[in-house]
Amino acid sequence: ALINMPMPAGAAGNDGSTEQFALGVSSDADLATALSNTAVKYIRIEGTFSSSIPTWQGAQGEKVILGTTGKTLHLPSPTPSNRDGCFISSDTTFKNIDLAGINIYAQGNRLIFDEGVTGNVANIFGGSYNSACNSDTYLKIMSGSFNTICGGSWQDDVNGSTYVEIGGAAKQVNNSASE
């Protein structure tokens, strides 16, 4: 269900106005609805589930994905039909959420891992997979555990500038099978 709520404390641009919130997002159908609604900026994950939306299709406008204590959002992982992972199609911020996943490709959209991100996402790319990214890339990683953080694309070029900022509680982990 979508309702108007005050913006979270400390949210960028918090001027006392309200933003539409997607509450009770605990399935792919809920997530797809929230991502495609241009009026929804803040999406709260209310249940643990595995997203099978490899390209967050139809994502419109900037999205802030917020977690709920004890709930995990499992991002799409490579499968025989989707060997590449999760592709972001709009500016996205993850905050106070437990994430699990293999590859995230921002495709030139701003991708921010703000405070409170836990879990492990193996690889983050500012660009694309096996194709050129024809825009600037922007990654800001302030929390979470990652194996690889790359401002560019996987096996292709970025035709623009790259920006990568790593700080806060972000850490590198080794995801090799030998450990």
CSV table of N, CA and C in Angstrom, one decimal:
chain,number,residue,atom,x,y,z
A,1,ALA,N,0.8,-1.2,0.0
A,1,ALA,CA,0.0,0.0,0.0
A,1,ALA,C,0.9,1.2,0.0
A,2,LEU,N,0.5,2.3,-0.7
A,2,LEU,CA,1.2,3.5,-0.8
A,2,LEU,C,0.5,4.6,0.0
A,3,ILE,N,1.2,5.2,0.9
A,3,ILE,CA,0.6,6.3,1.7
A,3,ILE,C,1.6,7.5,1.7
A,4,ASN,N,1.1,8.7,2.0
A,4,ASN,CA,2.0,9.8,2.2
A,4,ASN,C,2.5,9.8,3.6
A,5,MET,N,3.8,10.0,3.8
A,5,MET,CA,4.4,10.0,5.1
A,5,MET,C,5.4,11.1,5.1
A,6,PRO,N,5.7,11.6,6.3
A,6,PRO,CA,6.9,12.6,6.4
A,6,PRO,C,8.1,11.9,5.9
A,7,MET,N,9.0,12.7,5.3
A,7,MET,CA,10.3,12.1,4.9
A,7,MET,C,11.1,11.7,6.1
A,8,PRO,N,11.9,10.6,6.0
A,8,PRO,CA,12.7,10.2,7.2
A,8,PRO,C,13.6,11.3,7.7
A,9,ALA,N,13.8,11.3,9.0
A,9,ALA,CA,14.7,12.3,9.6
A,9,ALA,C,16.1,12.2,8.9
A,10,GLY,N,16.7,13.3,8.6
A,10,GLY,CA,18.0,13.4,8.0
A,10,GLY,C,18.0,13.1,6.5
A,11,ALA,N,16.8,12.9,5.9
A,11,ALA,CA,16.8,12.7,4.4
A,11,ALA,C,17.2,13.9,3.7
A,12,ALA,N,18.0,13.7,2.6
A,12,ALA,CA,18.4,14.9,1.9
A,12,ALA,C,17.2,15.6,1.4
A,13,GLY,N,17.2,16.9,1.5
A,13,GLY,CA,16.1,17.8,1.1
A,13,GLY,C,14.9,17.8,2.0
A,14,ASN,N,15.1,17.2,3.2
A,14,ASN,CA,13.9,17.2,4.1
A,14,ASN,C,13.6,18.6,4.5
A,15,ASP,N,12.5,19.1,4.0
A,15,ASP,CA,12.0,20.5,4.3
A,15,ASP,C,10.7,20.4,5.0
A,16,GLY,N,10.4,19.3,5.6
A,16,GLY,CA,9.1,19.1,6.3
A,16,GLY,C,8.0,18.7,5.4
A,17,SER,N,8.2,18.5,4.1
A,17,SER,CA,7.2,18.1,3.2
A,17,SER,C,7.0,16.6,3.3
A,18,THR,N,6.0,16.0,2.6
A,18,THR,CA,5.8,14.6,2.7
A,18,THR,C,6.2,14.0,1.3
A,19,GLU,N,6.6,12.7,1.3
A,19,GLU,CA,6.9,12.0,0.1
A,19,GLU,C,6.1,10.7,0.2
A,20,GLN,N,5.8,10.2,-1.0
A,20,GLN,CA,5.0,8.9,-1.0
A,20,GLN,C,6.0,7.8,-0.7
A,21,PHE,N,5.5,6.9,0.2
A,21,PHE,CA,6.3,5.8,0.7
A,21,PHE,C,5.6,4.5,0.2
A,22,ALA,N,6.4,3.5,-0.1
A,22,ALA,CA,5.9,2.2,-0.4
A,22,ALA,C,6.0,1.3,0.8
A,23,LEU,N,5.0,1.0,1.5
A,23,LEU,CA,5.1,0.2,2.7
A,23,LEU,C,4.7,-1.2,2.4
A,24,GLY,N,5.2,-2.1,3.2
A,24,GLY,CA,4.9,-3.5,3.1
A,24,GLY,C,5.5,-4.2,1.8
A,25,VAL,N,6.6,-3.7,1.3
A,25,VAL,CA,7.2,-4.3,0.1
A,25,VAL,C,7.9,-5.6,0.6
A,26,SER,N,7.3,-6.7,0.2
A,26,SER,CA,7.9,-8.0,0.6
A,26,SER,C,7.8,-9.0,-0.5
A,27,SER,N,7.6,-8.6,-1.7
A,27,SER,CA,7.6,-9.5,-2.9
A,27,SER,C,8.0,-8.7,-4.1
A,28,ASP,N,8.3,-9.5,-5.2
A,28,ASP,CA,8.7,-8.9,-6.4
A,28,ASP,C,7.6,-8.0,-7.0
A,29,ALA,N,6.3,-8.4,-6.8
A,29,ALA,CA,5.2,-7.6,-7.3
A,29,ALA,C,5.1,-6.3,-6.6
A,30,ASP,N,5.3,-6.3,-5.3
A,30,ASP,CA,5.3,-5.0,-4.6
A,30,ASP,C,6.5,-4.1,-5.0
A,31,LEU,N,7.6,-4.8,-5.1
A,31,LEU,CA,8.8,-4.0,-5.5
A,31,LEU,C,8.7,-3.4,-6.9
A,32,ALA,N,8.2,-4.2,-7.8
A,32,ALA,CA,8.0,-3.7,-9.2
A,32,ALA,C,7.1,-2.5,-9.2
A,33,THR,N,6.0,-2.6,-8.5
A,33,THR,CA,5.0,-1.5,-8.4
A,33,THR,C,5.7,-0.2,-7.8
A,34,ALA,N,6.4,-0.4,-6.7
A,34,ALA,CA,7.1,0.7,-6.1
A,34,ALA,C,8.1,1.4,-7.0
A,35,LEU,N,8.9,0.5,-7.7
A,35,LEU,CA,10.0,1.0,-8.6
A,35,LEU,C,9.4,1.8,-9.7
A,36,SER,N,8.2,1.4,-10.3
A,36,SER,CA,7.7,2.0,-11.4
A,36,SER,C,6.9,3.3,-11.1
A,37,ASN,N,6.5,3.5,-9.9
A,37,ASN,CA,5.7,4.7,-9.5
A,37,ASN,C,6.6,5.9,-9.3
A,38,THR,N,6.5,6.9,-10.2
A,38,THR,CA,7.3,8.1,-10.1
A,38,THR,C,7.1,8.9,-8.9
A,39,ALA,N,6.0,8.7,-8.2
A,39,ALA,CA,5.7,9.5,-7.0
A,39,ALA,C,6.4,8.9,-5.8
A,40,VAL,N,6.9,7.6,-5.9
A,40,VAL,CA,7.5,6.9,-4.8
A,40,VAL,C,9.0,7.1,-4.8
A,41,LYS,N,9.6,7.7,-3.8
A,41,LYS,CA,11.0,7.9,-3.7
A,41,LYS,C,11.6,6.9,-2.7
A,42,TYR,N,10.9,6.7,-1.5
A,42,TYR,CA,11.4,5.9,-0.5
A,42,TYR,C,10.7,4.6,-0.5
A,43,ILE,N,11.4,3.5,-0.5
A,43,ILE,CA,10.8,2.1,-0.5
A,43,ILE,C,11.4,1.4,0.7
A,44,ARG,N,10.5,0.9,1.5
A,44,ARG,CA,10.9,0.2,2.7
A,44,ARG,C,10.6,-1.3,2.5
A,45,ILE,N,11.7,-2.1,2.7
A,45,ILE,CA,11.6,-3.5,2.5
A,45,ILE,C,11.1,-4.1,3.9
A,46,GLU,N,9.9,-4.6,3.9
A,46,GLU,CA,9.2,-5.1,5.1
A,46,GLU,C,9.4,-6.6,5.3
A,47,GLY,N,9.9,-7.3,4.3
A,47,GLY,CA,10.0,-8.8,4.5
A,47,GLY,C,11.2,-9.3,3.8
A,48,THR,N,11.7,-10.4,4.3
A,48,THR,CA,12.9,-11.0,3.6
A,48,THR,C,12.3,-11.7,2.4
A,49,PHE,N,12.9,-11.4,1.2
A,49,PHE,CA,12.6,-12.1,0.0
A,49,PHE,C,13.7,-12.0,-1.0
A,50,SER,N,13.6,-12.9,-2.0
A,50,SER,CA,14.6,-12.9,-3.1
A,50,SER,C,14.0,-12.3,-4.3
A,51,SER,N,14.6,-11.2,-4.8
A,51,SER,CA,14.0,-10.5,-5.9
A,51,SER,C,14.5,-11.2,-7.2
A,52,SER,N,13.6,-11.4,-8.1
A,52,SER,CA,14.0,-12.0,-9.4
A,52,SER,C,13.9,-11.0,-10.5
A,53,ILE,N,13.8,-9.8,-10.2
A,53,ILE,CA,13.8,-8.7,-11.2
A,53,ILE,C,15.2,-8.4,-11.5
A,54,PRO,N,15.8,-9.0,-12.6
A,54,PRO,CA,17.2,-8.8,-12.9
A,54,PRO,C,17.5,-7.3,-13.3
A,55,THR,N,16.7,-6.7,-14.1
A,55,THR,CA,16.8,-5.3,-14.4
A,55,THR,C,15.6,-4.7,-13.6
A,56,TRP,N,15.9,-3.8,-12.7
A,56,TRP,CA,14.8,-3.2,-12.0
A,56,TRP,C,13.9,-2.4,-13.0
A,57,GLN,N,13.2,-3.2,-13.8
A,57,GLN,CA,12.5,-2.7,-15.0
A,57,GLN,C,11.5,-1.6,-14.6
A,58,GLY,N,11.5,-0.6,-15.4
A,58,GLY,CA,10.5,0.4,-15.2
A,58,GLY,C,10.8,1.4,-14.0
A,59,ALA,N,12.0,1.3,-13.4
A,59,ALA,CA,12.2,2.2,-12.3
A,59,ALA,C,12.2,3.6,-12.8
A,60,GLN,N,11.5,4.4,-12.1
A,60,GLN,CA,11.3,5.8,-12.5
A,60,GLN,C,11.7,6.7,-11.4
A,61,GLY,N,12.6,7.7,-11.6
A,61,GLY,CA,12.9,8.6,-10.6
A,61,GLY,C,13.9,8.0,-9.6
A,62,GLU,N,14.4,8.9,-8.8
A,62,GLU,CA,15.4,8.5,-7.7
A,62,GLU,C,14.7,7.6,-6.7
A,63,LYS,N,15.4,6.5,-6.3
A,63,LYS,CA,14.8,5.6,-5.3
A,63,LYS,C,15.7,5.4,-4.1
A,64,VAL,N,15.2,5.4,-2.9
A,64,VAL,CA,15.9,5.1,-1.7
A,64,VAL,C,15.3,3.9,-1.1
A,65,ILE,N,16.2,2.8,-1.0
A,65,ILE,CA,15.7,1.5,-0.6
A,65,ILE,C,16.1,1.4,0.9
A,66,LEU,N,15.1,1.3,1.8
A,66,LEU,CA,15.4,1.3,3.2
A,66,LEU,C,15.0,-0.1,3.8
A,67,GLY,N,15.7,-0.5,4.8
A,67,GLY,CA,15.5,-1.9,5.3
A,67,GLY,C,14.7,-1.8,6.6
A,68,THR,N,14.3,-3.0,7.1
A,68,THR,CA,13.6,-3.2,8.3
A,68,THR,C,14.5,-4.2,9.1
A,69,THR,N,14.7,-4.0,10.4
A,69,THR,CA,15.5,-4.9,11.2
A,69,THR,C,15.1,-6.3,11.0
A,70,GLY,N,16.2,-7.1,10.7
A,70,GLY,CA,15.9,-8.6,10.6
A,70,GLY,C,15.4,-9.0,9.2
A,71,LYS,N,15.3,-8.1,8.3
A,71,LYS,CA,14.8,-8.5,7.0
A,71,LYS,C,15.9,-8.3,5.9
A,72,THR,N,16.0,-9.2,5.0
A,72,THR,CA,17.1,-9.2,3.9
A,72,THR,C,16.5,-9.1,2.6
A,73,LEU,N,17.0,-8.3,1.7
A,73,LEU,CA,16.7,-8.2,0.3
A,73,LEU,C,17.7,-9.0,-0.4
A,74,HIS,N,17.4,-10.1,-1.0
A,74,HIS,CA,18.3,-10.9,-1.8
A,74,HIS,C,18.2,-10.4,-3.3
A,75,LEU,N,19.3,-9.7,-3.8
A,75,LEU,CA,19.2,-9.2,-5.1
A,75,LEU,C,19.4,-10.3,-6.1
A,76,PRO,N,18.9,-10.1,-7.3
A,76,PRO,CA,19.0,-11.2,-8.3
A,76,PRO,C,20.5,-11.7,-8.5
A,77,SER,N,20.7,-12.9,-8.5
A,77,SER,CA,22.0,-13.5,-8.7
A,77,SER,C,22.1,-14.2,-10.1
A,78,PRO,N,23.3,-14.3,-10.6
A,78,PRO,CA,23.4,-15.0,-11.9
A,78,PRO,C,22.7,-16.4,-11.9
A,79,THR,N,22.0,-16.6,-12.9
A,79,THR,CA,21.3,-17.9,-13.2
A,79,THR,C,21.5,-18.3,-14.6
A,80,PRO,N,21.2,-19.5,-15.1
A,80,PRO,CA,21.3,-19.8,-16.5
A,80,PRO,C,20.6,-18.8,-17.4
A,81,SER,N,19.5,-18.2,-17.0
A,81,SER,CA,18.8,-17.3,-17.8
A,81,SER,C,19.2,-15.8,-17.6
A,82,ASN,N,19.8,-15.5,-16.4
A,82,ASN,CA,20.3,-14.2,-16.1
A,82,ASN,C,21.7,-14.4,-15.5
A,83,ARG,N,22.7,-14.4,-16.3
A,83,ARG,CA,24.0,-14.8,-15.8
A,83,ARG,C,24.8,-13.5,-15.3
A,84,ASP,N,24.1,-12.4,-15.3
A,84,ASP,CA,24.9,-11.2,-15.0
A,84,ASP,C,24.6,-10.5,-13.6
A,85,GLY,N,23.4,-10.7,-13.0
A,85,GLY,CA,23.1,-10.1,-11.8
A,85,GLY,C,22.0,-9.1,-11.9
A,86,CYS,N,22.1,-8.0,-11.1
A,86,CYS,CA,21.1,-7.0,-10.9
A,86,CYS,C,21.5,-5.7,-11.6
A,87,PHE,N,20.7,-5.2,-12.5
A,87,PHE,CA,20.9,-4.0,-13.2
A,87,PHE,C,20.0,-2.9,-12.7
A,88,ILE,N,20.6,-1.8,-12.3
A,88,ILE,CA,19.9,-0.6,-11.8
A,88,ILE,C,19.5,0.3,-12.9
A,89,SER,N,18.2,0.7,-12.9
A,89,SER,CA,17.8,1.6,-14.1
A,89,SER,C,17.4,3.0,-13.6
A,90,SER,N,17.7,3.3,-12.4
A,90,SER,CA,17.4,4.7,-11.9
A,90,SER,C,18.4,5.0,-10.8
A,91,ASP,N,18.6,6.2,-10.4
A,91,ASP,CA,19.4,6.6,-9.3
A,91,ASP,C,18.9,5.9,-8.1
A,92,THR,N,19.8,5.2,-7.3
A,92,THR,CA,19.3,4.3,-6.2
A,92,THR,C,20.3,4.5,-5.0
A,93,THR,N,19.7,4.6,-3.8
A,93,THR,CA,20.4,4.6,-2.6
A,93,THR,C,19.9,3.4,-1.7
A,94,PHE,N,20.8,2.7,-1.2
A,94,PHE,CA,20.5,1.6,-0.2
A,94,PHE,C,20.9,2.2,1.2
A,95,LYS,N,20.0,2.1,2.2
A,95,LYS,CA,20.3,2.6,3.5
A,95,LYS,C,19.6,1.7,4.6
A,96,ASN,N,20.4,1.4,5.6
A,96,ASN,CA,19.9,0.6,6.7
A,96,ASN,C,19.2,-0.6,6.2
A,97,ILE,N,19.9,-1.4,5.4
A,97,ILE,CA,19.3,-2.6,4.9
A,97,ILE,C,20.3,-3.7,4.8
A,98,ASP,N,19.8,-5.0,4.9
A,98,ASP,CA,20.7,-6.1,4.8
A,98,ASP,C,20.5,-6.6,3.4
A,99,LEU,N,21.6,-6.6,2.6
A,99,LEU,CA,21.6,-7.0,1.2
A,99,LEU,C,22.4,-8.3,1.0
A,100,ALA,N,22.0,-9.1,0.0
A,100,ALA,CA,22.8,-10.2,-0.4
A,100,ALA,C,22.7,-10.2,-1.9
A,101,GLY,N,23.8,-10.5,-2.6
A,101,GLY,CA,23.8,-10.5,-4.0
A,101,GLY,C,25.2,-10.7,-4.6
A,102,ILE,N,25.3,-10.9,-5.9
A,102,ILE,CA,26.5,-11.2,-6.6
A,102,ILE,C,27.0,-10.0,-7.3
A,103,ASN,N,26.3,-9.5,-8.3
A,103,ASN,CA,26.8,-8.4,-9.1
A,103,ASN,C,25.7,-7.3,-9.2
A,104,ILE,N,26.1,-6.1,-9.1
A,104,ILE,CA,25.2,-4.9,-9.3
A,104,ILE,C,25.8,-4.1,-10.3
A,105,TYR,N,25.1,-3.7,-11.4
A,105,TYR,CA,25.5,-2.8,-12.4
A,105,TYR,C,24.7,-1.6,-12.4
A,106,ALA,N,25.3,-0.4,-12.1
A,106,ALA,CA,24.5,0.8,-12.0
A,106,ALA,C,24.1,1.4,-13.3
A,107,GLN,N,24.8,1.0,-14.4
A,107,GLN,CA,24.5,1.4,-15.8
A,107,GLN,C,24.5,2.9,-15.9
A,108,GLY,N,25.4,3.6,-15.2
A,108,GLY,CA,25.5,5.1,-15.3
A,108,GLY,C,24.6,5.8,-14.4
A,109,ASN,N,23.7,5.1,-13.6
A,109,ASN,CA,22.9,5.8,-12.6
A,109,ASN,C,23.7,5.9,-11.4
A,110,ARG,N,23.3,7.0,-10.6
A,110,ARG,CA,24.0,7.2,-9.3
A,110,ARG,C,23.6,6.0,-8.4
A,111,LEU,N,24.6,5.4,-7.8
A,111,LEU,CA,24.4,4.3,-6.9
A,111,LEU,C,25.1,4.6,-5.6
A,112,ILE,N,24.3,4.6,-4.5
A,112,ILE,CA,24.9,5.0,-3.2
A,112,ILE,C,24.5,3.9,-2.2
A,113,PHE,N,25.6,3.4,-1.4
A,113,PHE,CA,25.4,2.5,-0.3
A,113,PHE,C,25.6,3.4,0.9
A,114,ASP,N,24.5,4.0,1.5
A,114,ASP,CA,24.6,4.9,2.6
A,114,ASP,C,24.8,4.1,3.9
A,115,GLU,N,24.6,4.7,5.0
A,115,GLU,CA,24.9,4.1,6.3
A,115,GLU,C,24.0,2.9,6.6
A,116,GLY,N,24.5,2.0,7.4
A,116,GLY,CA,23.7,0.8,7.8
A,116,GLY,C,23.5,-0.3,6.9
A,117,VAL,N,24.2,-0.4,5.7
A,117,VAL,CA,24.1,-1.5,4.8
A,117,VAL,C,24.9,-2.6,5.4
A,118,THR,N,24.3,-3.8,5.5
A,118,THR,CA,25.0,-5.0,6.0
A,118,THR,C,24.8,-6.1,5.0
A,119,GLY,N,25.4,-7.2,5.2
A,119,GLY,CA,25.3,-8.3,4.3
A,119,GLY,C,26.5,-8.2,3.3
A,120,ASN,N,26.4,-8.9,2.2
A,120,ASN,CA,27.5,-8.9,1.3
A,120,ASN,C,27.0,-8.9,-0.1
A,121,VAL,N,27.5,-7.9,-0.9
A,121,VAL,CA,27.3,-7.9,-2.4
A,121,VAL,C,28.7,-8.0,-3.0
A,122,ALA,N,28.9,-9.1,-3.7
A,122,ALA,CA,30.3,-9.4,-4.2
A,122,ALA,C,30.9,-8.3,-5.1
A,123,ASN,N,30.2,-7.8,-6.1
A,123,ASN,CA,30.8,-6.9,-7.1
A,123,ASN,C,29.8,-5.8,-7.4
A,124,ILE,N,30.4,-4.6,-7.4
A,124,ILE,CA,29.6,-3.4,-7.8
A,124,ILE,C,30.3,-2.7,-9.0
A,125,PHE,N,29.5,-2.4,-10.0
A,125,PHE,CA,30.1,-1.7,-11.2
A,125,PHE,C,29.3,-0.4,-11.5
A,126,GLY,N,29.9,0.7,-11.7
A,126,GLY,CA,29.2,1.9,-12.0
A,126,GLY,C,28.7,1.9,-13.4
A,127,GLY,N,29.3,1.1,-14.3
A,127,GLY,CA,28.8,1.0,-15.7
A,127,GLY,C,28.0,-0.2,-15.9
A,128,SER,N,28.2,-0.9,-17.1
A,128,SER,CA,27.4,-1.9,-17.6
A,128,SER,C,28.1,-3.2,-17.7
A,129,TYR,N,27.5,-4.3,-18.2
A,129,TYR,CA,28.0,-5.6,-18.4
A,129,TYR,C,28.2,-5.9,-19.9
A,130,ASN,N,29.4,-6.1,-20.3
A,130,ASN,CA,29.7,-6.4,-21.7
A,130,ASN,C,29.1,-5.4,-22.7
A,131,SER,N,28.9,-4.2,-22.3
A,131,SER,CA,28.5,-3.2,-23.3
A,131,SER,C,29.0,-1.8,-22.7
A,132,ALA,N,29.2,-0.9,-23.6
A,132,ALA,CA,29.7,0.4,-23.2
A,132,ALA,C,28.6,1.2,-22.4
A,133,CYS,N,29.1,1.9,-21.5
A,133,CYS,CA,28.2,2.8,-20.7
A,133,CYS,C,28.5,4.2,-21.2
A,134,ASN,N,27.5,4.8,-21.8
A,134,ASN,CA,27.6,6.1,-22.5
A,134,ASN,C,27.2,7.3,-21.6
A,135,SER,N,27.6,7.2,-20.4
A,135,SER,CA,27.3,8.3,-19.4
A,135,SER,C,28.4,8.3,-18.3
A,136,ASP,N,28.3,9.3,-17.5
A,136,ASP,CA,29.2,9.3,-16.3
A,136,ASP,C,28.7,8.2,-15.3
A,137,THR,N,29.7,7.8,-14.5
A,137,THR,CA,29.3,6.8,-13.4
A,137,THR,C,29.5,7.5,-12.1
A,138,TYR,N,28.7,7.1,-11.1
A,138,TYR,CA,28.9,7.6,-9.7
A,138,TYR,C,28.6,6.6,-8.7
A,139,LEU,N,29.6,6.2,-7.9
A,139,LEU,CA,29.4,5.2,-6.8
A,139,LEU,C,29.9,5.9,-5.5
A,140,LYS,N,29.0,5.8,-4.5
A,140,LYS,CA,29.4,6.3,-3.2
A,140,LYS,C,29.1,5.1,-2.2
A,141,ILE,N,30.2,4.6,-1.6
A,141,ILE,CA,30.0,3.4,-0.8
A,141,ILE,C,30.5,3.7,0.6
A,142,MET,N,29.5,3.8,1.5
A,142,MET,CA,29.8,4.2,2.9
A,142,MET,C,29.6,3.1,3.9
A,143,SER,N,29.0,2.0,3.5
A,143,SER,CA,28.8,0.8,4.4
A,143,SER,C,28.6,-0.4,3.5
A,144,GLY,N,28.7,-1.6,4.1
A,144,GLY,CA,28.5,-2.8,3.4
A,144,GLY,C,29.9,-3.5,3.2
A,145,SER,N,29.8,-4.8,2.7
A,145,SER,CA,30.9,-5.6,2.4
A,145,SER,C,30.9,-6.0,1.0
A,146,PHE,N,32.1,-5.8,0.3
A,146,PHE,CA,32.1,-6.0,-1.1
A,146,PHE,C,33.5,-6.6,-1.5
A,147,ASN,N,33.5,-7.4,-2.6
A,147,ASN,CA,34.7,-8.0,-3.1
A,147,ASN,C,35.4,-7.0,-4.1
A,148,THR,N,34.6,-6.5,-5.0
A,148,THR,CA,35.1,-5.6,-6.0
A,148,THR,C,34.2,-4.4,-6.1
A,149,ILE,N,34.8,-3.2,-6.2
A,149,ILE,CA,34.1,-2.0,-6.5
A,149,ILE,C,34.8,-1.3,-7.7
A,150,CYS,N,34.1,-1.2,-8.7
A,150,CYS,CA,34.6,-0.7,-10.0
A,150,CYS,C,33.8,0.4,-10.6
A,151,GLY,N,34.3,1.6,-10.8
A,151,GLY,CA,33.6,2.7,-11.4
A,151,GLY,C,33.2,2.5,-12.8
A,152,GLY,N,33.9,1.6,-13.5
A,152,GLY,CA,33.6,1.3,-14.9
A,152,GLY,C,32.7,0.2,-15.2
A,153,SER,N,32.8,-0.3,-16.4
A,153,SER,CA,32.0,-1.4,-16.9
A,153,SER,C,32.7,-2.7,-16.8
A,154,TRP,N,32.0,-3.9,-16.9
A,154,TRP,CA,32.7,-5.2,-16.9
A,154,TRP,C,32.9,-5.5,-18.4
A,155,GLN,N,34.2,-5.5,-18.8
A,155,GLN,CA,34.6,-5.9,-20.2
A,155,GLN,C,34.1,-4.9,-21.2
A,156,ASP,N,34.1,-3.7,-20.9
A,156,ASP,CA,33.8,-2.6,-21.9
A,156,ASP,C,34.1,-1.3,-21.3
A,157,ASP,N,33.9,-0.2,-22.1
A,157,ASP,CA,34.3,1.1,-21.8
A,157,ASP,C,33.2,1.9,-21.1
A,158,VAL,N,33.6,3.0,-20.4
A,158,VAL,CA,32.7,4.0,-20.0
A,158,VAL,C,33.1,5.3,-20.8
A,159,ASN,N,32.1,5.8,-21.5
A,159,ASN,CA,32.3,7.0,-22.3
A,159,ASN,C,31.8,8.2,-21.5
A,160,GLY,N,32.6,8.5,-20.5
A,160,GLY,CA,32.2,9.6,-19.5
A,160,GLY,C,33.2,9.5,-18.4
A,161,SER,N,32.9,10.3,-17.4
A,161,SER,CA,33.8,10.3,-16.2
A,161,SER,C,33.3,9.3,-15.2
A,162,THR,N,34.2,8.8,-14.3
A,162,THR,CA,33.9,7.9,-13.3
A,162,THR,C,34.1,8.6,-11.9
A,163,TYR,N,33.3,8.4,-11.0
A,163,TYR,CA,33.5,8.9,-9.6
A,163,TYR,C,33.2,7.8,-8.7
A,164,VAL,N,34.2,7.5,-7.8
A,164,VAL,CA,34.0,6.4,-6.8
A,164,VAL,C,34.5,7.0,-5.5
A,165,GLU,N,33.6,6.9,-4.5
A,165,GLU,CA,34.0,7.4,-3.1
A,165,GLU,C,33.7,6.2,-2.2
A,166,ILE,N,34.8,5.8,-1.4
A,166,ILE,CA,34.6,4.7,-0.5
A,166,ILE,C,35.0,5.2,0.9
A,167,GLY,N,34.2,5.0,1.9
A,167,GLY,CA,34.5,5.5,3.2
A,167,GLY,C,33.6,4.8,4.3
A,168,GLY,N,33.5,5.5,5.4
A,168,GLY,CA,32.7,5.0,6.5
A,168,GLY,C,33.0,3.6,6.9
A,169,ALA,N,32.0,2.8,7.0
A,169,ALA,CA,32.1,1.4,7.4
A,169,ALA,C,32.2,0.4,6.3
A,170,ALA,N,32.4,0.9,5.0
A,170,ALA,CA,32.6,0.0,3.9
A,170,ALA,C,33.8,-0.9,4.0
A,171,LYS,N,33.7,-2.1,3.7
A,171,LYS,CA,34.9,-3.0,3.8
A,171,LYS,C,35.0,-4.0,2.6
A,172,GLN,N,36.2,-4.3,2.3
A,172,GLN,CA,36.5,-5.3,1.2
A,172,GLN,C,36.6,-6.7,1.9
A,173,VAL,N,35.9,-7.7,1.2
A,173,VAL,CA,36.0,-9.1,1.6
A,173,VAL,C,36.5,-9.9,0.5
A,174,ASN,N,37.0,-11.1,0.8
A,174,ASN,CA,37.4,-12.0,-0.3
A,174,ASN,C,36.4,-13.1,-0.4
A,175,ASN,N,35.7,-13.2,-1.5
A,175,ASN,CA,34.6,-14.1,-1.7
A,175,ASN,C,35.1,-15.4,-2.4
A,176,SER,N,36.4,-15.7,-2.4
A,176,SER,CA,36.9,-16.9,-3.1
A,176,SER,C,36.3,-18.1,-2.4
A,177,ALA,N,36.2,-19.2,-3.2
A,177,ALA,CA,35.7,-20.5,-2.7
A,177,ALA,C,36.7,-21.2,-1.8
A,178,SER,N,37.9,-20.7,-1.8
A,178,SER,CA,38.9,-21.4,-0.9
A,178,SER,C,38.8,-21.0,0.5
A,179,GLU,N,38.0,-20.0,0.8
A,179,GLU,CA,37.9,-19.5,2.2
A,179,GLU,C,36.8,-20.2,2.9
